[in-house]
PDB file of C-alpha atoms in Angstrom:
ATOM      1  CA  UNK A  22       0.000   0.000   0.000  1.00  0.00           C
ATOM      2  CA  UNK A  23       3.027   2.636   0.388  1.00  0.00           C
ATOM      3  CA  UNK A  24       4.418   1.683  -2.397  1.00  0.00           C
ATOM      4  CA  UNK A  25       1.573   2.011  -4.531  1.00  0.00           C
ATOM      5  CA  UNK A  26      -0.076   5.257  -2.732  1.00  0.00           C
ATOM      6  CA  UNK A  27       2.286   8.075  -3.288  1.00  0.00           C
ATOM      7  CA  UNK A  28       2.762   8.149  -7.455  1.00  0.00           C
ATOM      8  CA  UNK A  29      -0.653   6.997  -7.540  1.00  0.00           C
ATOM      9  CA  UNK A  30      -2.010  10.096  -5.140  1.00  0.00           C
ATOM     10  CA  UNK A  31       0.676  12.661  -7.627  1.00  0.00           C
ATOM     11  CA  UNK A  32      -0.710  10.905 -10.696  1.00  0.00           C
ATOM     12  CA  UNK A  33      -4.921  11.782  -9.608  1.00  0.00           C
ATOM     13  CA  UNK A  34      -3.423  15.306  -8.811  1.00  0.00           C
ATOM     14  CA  UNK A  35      -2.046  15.322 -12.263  1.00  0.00           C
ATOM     15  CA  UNK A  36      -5.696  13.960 -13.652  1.00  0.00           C
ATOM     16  CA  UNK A  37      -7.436  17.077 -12.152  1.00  0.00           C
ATOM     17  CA  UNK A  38      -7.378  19.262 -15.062  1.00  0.00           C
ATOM     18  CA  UNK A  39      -8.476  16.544 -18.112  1.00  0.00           C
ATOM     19  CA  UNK A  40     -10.975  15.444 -15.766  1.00  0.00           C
ATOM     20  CA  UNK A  41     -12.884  18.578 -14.819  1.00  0.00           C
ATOM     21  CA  UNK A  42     -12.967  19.197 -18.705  1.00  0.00           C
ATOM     22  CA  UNK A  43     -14.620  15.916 -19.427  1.00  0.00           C
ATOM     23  CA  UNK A  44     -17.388  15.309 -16.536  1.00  0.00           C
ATOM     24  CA  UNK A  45     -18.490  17.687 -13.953  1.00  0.00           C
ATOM     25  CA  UNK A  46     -17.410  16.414 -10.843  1.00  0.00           C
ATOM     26  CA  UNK A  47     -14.251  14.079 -11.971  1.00  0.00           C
ATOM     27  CA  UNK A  48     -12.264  17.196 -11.291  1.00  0.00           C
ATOM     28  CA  UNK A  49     -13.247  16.729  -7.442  1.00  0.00           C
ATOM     29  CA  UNK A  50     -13.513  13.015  -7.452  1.00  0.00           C
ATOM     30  CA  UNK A  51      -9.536  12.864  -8.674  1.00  0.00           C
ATOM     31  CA  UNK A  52      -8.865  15.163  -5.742  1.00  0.00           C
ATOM     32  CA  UNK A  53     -10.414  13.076  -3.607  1.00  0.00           C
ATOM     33  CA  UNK A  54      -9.169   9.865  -4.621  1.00  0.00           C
ATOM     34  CA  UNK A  55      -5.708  11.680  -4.216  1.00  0.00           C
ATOM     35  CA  UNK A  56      -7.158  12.223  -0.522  1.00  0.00           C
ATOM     36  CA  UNK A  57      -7.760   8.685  -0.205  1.00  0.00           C
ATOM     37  CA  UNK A  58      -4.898   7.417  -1.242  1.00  0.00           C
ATOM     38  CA  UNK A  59      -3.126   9.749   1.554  1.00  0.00           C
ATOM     39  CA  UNK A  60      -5.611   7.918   3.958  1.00  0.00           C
ATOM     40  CA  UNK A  61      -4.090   4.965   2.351  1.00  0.00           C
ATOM     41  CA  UNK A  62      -0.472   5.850   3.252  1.00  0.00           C
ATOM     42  CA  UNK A  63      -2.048   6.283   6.871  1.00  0.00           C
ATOM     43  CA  UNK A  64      -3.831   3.081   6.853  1.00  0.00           C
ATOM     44  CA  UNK A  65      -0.700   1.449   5.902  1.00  0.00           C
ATOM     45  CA  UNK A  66       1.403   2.800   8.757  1.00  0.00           C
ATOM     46  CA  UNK A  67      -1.544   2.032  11.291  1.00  0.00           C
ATOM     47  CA  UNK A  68      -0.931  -1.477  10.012  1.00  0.00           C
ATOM     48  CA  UNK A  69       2.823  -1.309  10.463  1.00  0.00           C
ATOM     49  CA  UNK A  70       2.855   0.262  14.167  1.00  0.00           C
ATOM     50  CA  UNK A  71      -0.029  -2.260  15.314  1.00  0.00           C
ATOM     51  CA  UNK A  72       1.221  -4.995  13.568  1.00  0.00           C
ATOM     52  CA  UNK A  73       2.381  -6.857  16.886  1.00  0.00           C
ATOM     53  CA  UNK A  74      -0.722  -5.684  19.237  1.00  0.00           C
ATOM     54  CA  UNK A  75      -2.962  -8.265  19.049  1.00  0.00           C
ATOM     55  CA  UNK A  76      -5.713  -5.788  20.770  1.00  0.00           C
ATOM     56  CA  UNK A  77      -5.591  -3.493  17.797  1.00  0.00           C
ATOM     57  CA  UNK A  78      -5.924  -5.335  15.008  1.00  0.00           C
ATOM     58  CA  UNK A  79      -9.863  -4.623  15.069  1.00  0.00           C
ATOM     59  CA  UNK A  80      -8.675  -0.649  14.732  1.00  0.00           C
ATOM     60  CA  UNK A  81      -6.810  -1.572  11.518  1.00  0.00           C
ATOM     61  CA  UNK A  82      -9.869  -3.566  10.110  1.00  0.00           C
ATOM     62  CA  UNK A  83     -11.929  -0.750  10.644  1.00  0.00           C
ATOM     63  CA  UNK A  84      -9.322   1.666   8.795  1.00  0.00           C
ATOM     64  CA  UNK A  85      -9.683  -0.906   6.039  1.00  0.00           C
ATOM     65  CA  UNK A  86     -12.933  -0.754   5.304  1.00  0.00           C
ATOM     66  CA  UNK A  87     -13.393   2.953   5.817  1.00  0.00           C
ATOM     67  CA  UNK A  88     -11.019   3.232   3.141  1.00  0.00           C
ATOM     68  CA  UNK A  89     -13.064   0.855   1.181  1.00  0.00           C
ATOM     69  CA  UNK A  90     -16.053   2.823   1.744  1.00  0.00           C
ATOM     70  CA  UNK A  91     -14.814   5.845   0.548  1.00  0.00           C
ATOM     71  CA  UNK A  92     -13.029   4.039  -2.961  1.00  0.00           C
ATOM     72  CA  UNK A  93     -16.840   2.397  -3.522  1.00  0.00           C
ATOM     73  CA  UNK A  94     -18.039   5.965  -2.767  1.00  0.00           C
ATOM     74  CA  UNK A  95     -15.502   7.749  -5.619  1.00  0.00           C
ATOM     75  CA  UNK A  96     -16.675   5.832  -8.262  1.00  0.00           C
ATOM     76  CA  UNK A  97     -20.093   7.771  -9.131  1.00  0.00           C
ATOM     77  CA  UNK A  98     -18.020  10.906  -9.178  1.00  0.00           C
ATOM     78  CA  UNK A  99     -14.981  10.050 -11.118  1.00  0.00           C
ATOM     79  CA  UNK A 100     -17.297   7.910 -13.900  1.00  0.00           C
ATOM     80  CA  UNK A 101     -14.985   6.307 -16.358  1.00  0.00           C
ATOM     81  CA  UNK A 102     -11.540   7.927 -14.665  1.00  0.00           C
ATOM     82  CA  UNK A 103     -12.563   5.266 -11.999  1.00  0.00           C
ATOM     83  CA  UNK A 104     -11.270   2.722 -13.847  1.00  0.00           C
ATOM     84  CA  UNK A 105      -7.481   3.513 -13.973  1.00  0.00           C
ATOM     85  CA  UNK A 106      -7.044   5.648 -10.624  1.00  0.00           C
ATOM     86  CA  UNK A 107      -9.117   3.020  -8.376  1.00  0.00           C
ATOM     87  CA  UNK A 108      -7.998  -0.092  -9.024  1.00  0.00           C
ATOM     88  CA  UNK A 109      -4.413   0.254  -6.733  1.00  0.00           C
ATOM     89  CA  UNK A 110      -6.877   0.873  -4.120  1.00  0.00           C
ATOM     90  CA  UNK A 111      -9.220  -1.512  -3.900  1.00  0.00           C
ATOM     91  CA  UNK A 112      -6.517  -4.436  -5.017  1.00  0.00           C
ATOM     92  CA  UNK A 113      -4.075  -2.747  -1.735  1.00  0.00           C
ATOM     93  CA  UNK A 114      -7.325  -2.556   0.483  1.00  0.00           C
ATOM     94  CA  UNK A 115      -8.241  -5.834  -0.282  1.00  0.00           C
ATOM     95  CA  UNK A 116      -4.935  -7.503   0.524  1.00  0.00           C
ATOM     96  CA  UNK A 117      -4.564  -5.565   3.708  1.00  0.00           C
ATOM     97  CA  UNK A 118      -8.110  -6.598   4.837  1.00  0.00           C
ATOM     98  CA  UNK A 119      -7.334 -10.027   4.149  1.00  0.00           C
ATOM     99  CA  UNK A 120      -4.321  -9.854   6.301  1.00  0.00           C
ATOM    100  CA  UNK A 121      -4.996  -8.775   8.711  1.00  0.00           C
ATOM    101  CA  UNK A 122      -7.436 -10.903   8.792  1.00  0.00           C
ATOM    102  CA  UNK A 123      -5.851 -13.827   8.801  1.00  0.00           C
ATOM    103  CA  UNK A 124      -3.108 -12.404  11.381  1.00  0.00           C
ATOM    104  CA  UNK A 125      -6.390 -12.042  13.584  1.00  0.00           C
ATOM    105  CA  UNK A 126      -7.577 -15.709  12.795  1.00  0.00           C
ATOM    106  CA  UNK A 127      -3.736 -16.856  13.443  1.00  0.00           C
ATOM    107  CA  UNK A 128      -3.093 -14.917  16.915  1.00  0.00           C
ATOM    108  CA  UNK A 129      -6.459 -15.805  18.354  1.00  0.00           C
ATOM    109  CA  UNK A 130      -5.534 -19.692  17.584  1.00  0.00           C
ATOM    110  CA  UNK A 131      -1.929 -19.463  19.075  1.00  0.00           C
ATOM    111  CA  UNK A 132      -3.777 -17.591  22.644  1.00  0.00           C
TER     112      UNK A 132
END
């Protein structure tokens, strides 16, 4: 996820102009899909720090799908930009979720 979320947040800043010329609110939506994928970059930190907690990997689960809300909630306003500035999200958000998942599944088992 930080791999992905910094030249994909400077390439949605970069979108901004095309995209307010094409639909009316894909100018926004690119900003704020640059926003999420600085929520991202936090998400993926939260992940990091509270990787060995075992009490707060319910607080990174919920950062996961918040960020998933808000990708599922872009998509209206970015219309057809959606489909080459979202998909690093939802693919990162995905795998995260399903990590920490399973780290969940795997600590509760070894208590």
């Amino acid at each position: 996820m930080l791999l992905t979320a910094l030249p994909m947040l400077l390439w949605c800043l970069g979108l901004i102009d095309n995209a307010a010329l094409d639909y009316t609110y894909a100018g926004a939506g690119c900003f704020a899909a640059g926003i999420a994928y600085i929520f991202s970059m936090v998400t993926a930190i939260a992940g990091l720090a509270f990787a060995e907690r075992l009490h707060r990997h319910r607080w990174c689960r919920t950062l996961g799908y918040i960020q998933l809300a808000a990708g599922v909630l872009l998509v209206y306003s970015l219309r057809s930009y959606a489909t080459i500035t979202l998909p690093p999200l939802f693919l990162s958000t995905v795998l995260y979720l399903v990590g920490v998942g399973w780290r969940e599944k795997r600590d509760c088992e070894q208590q």
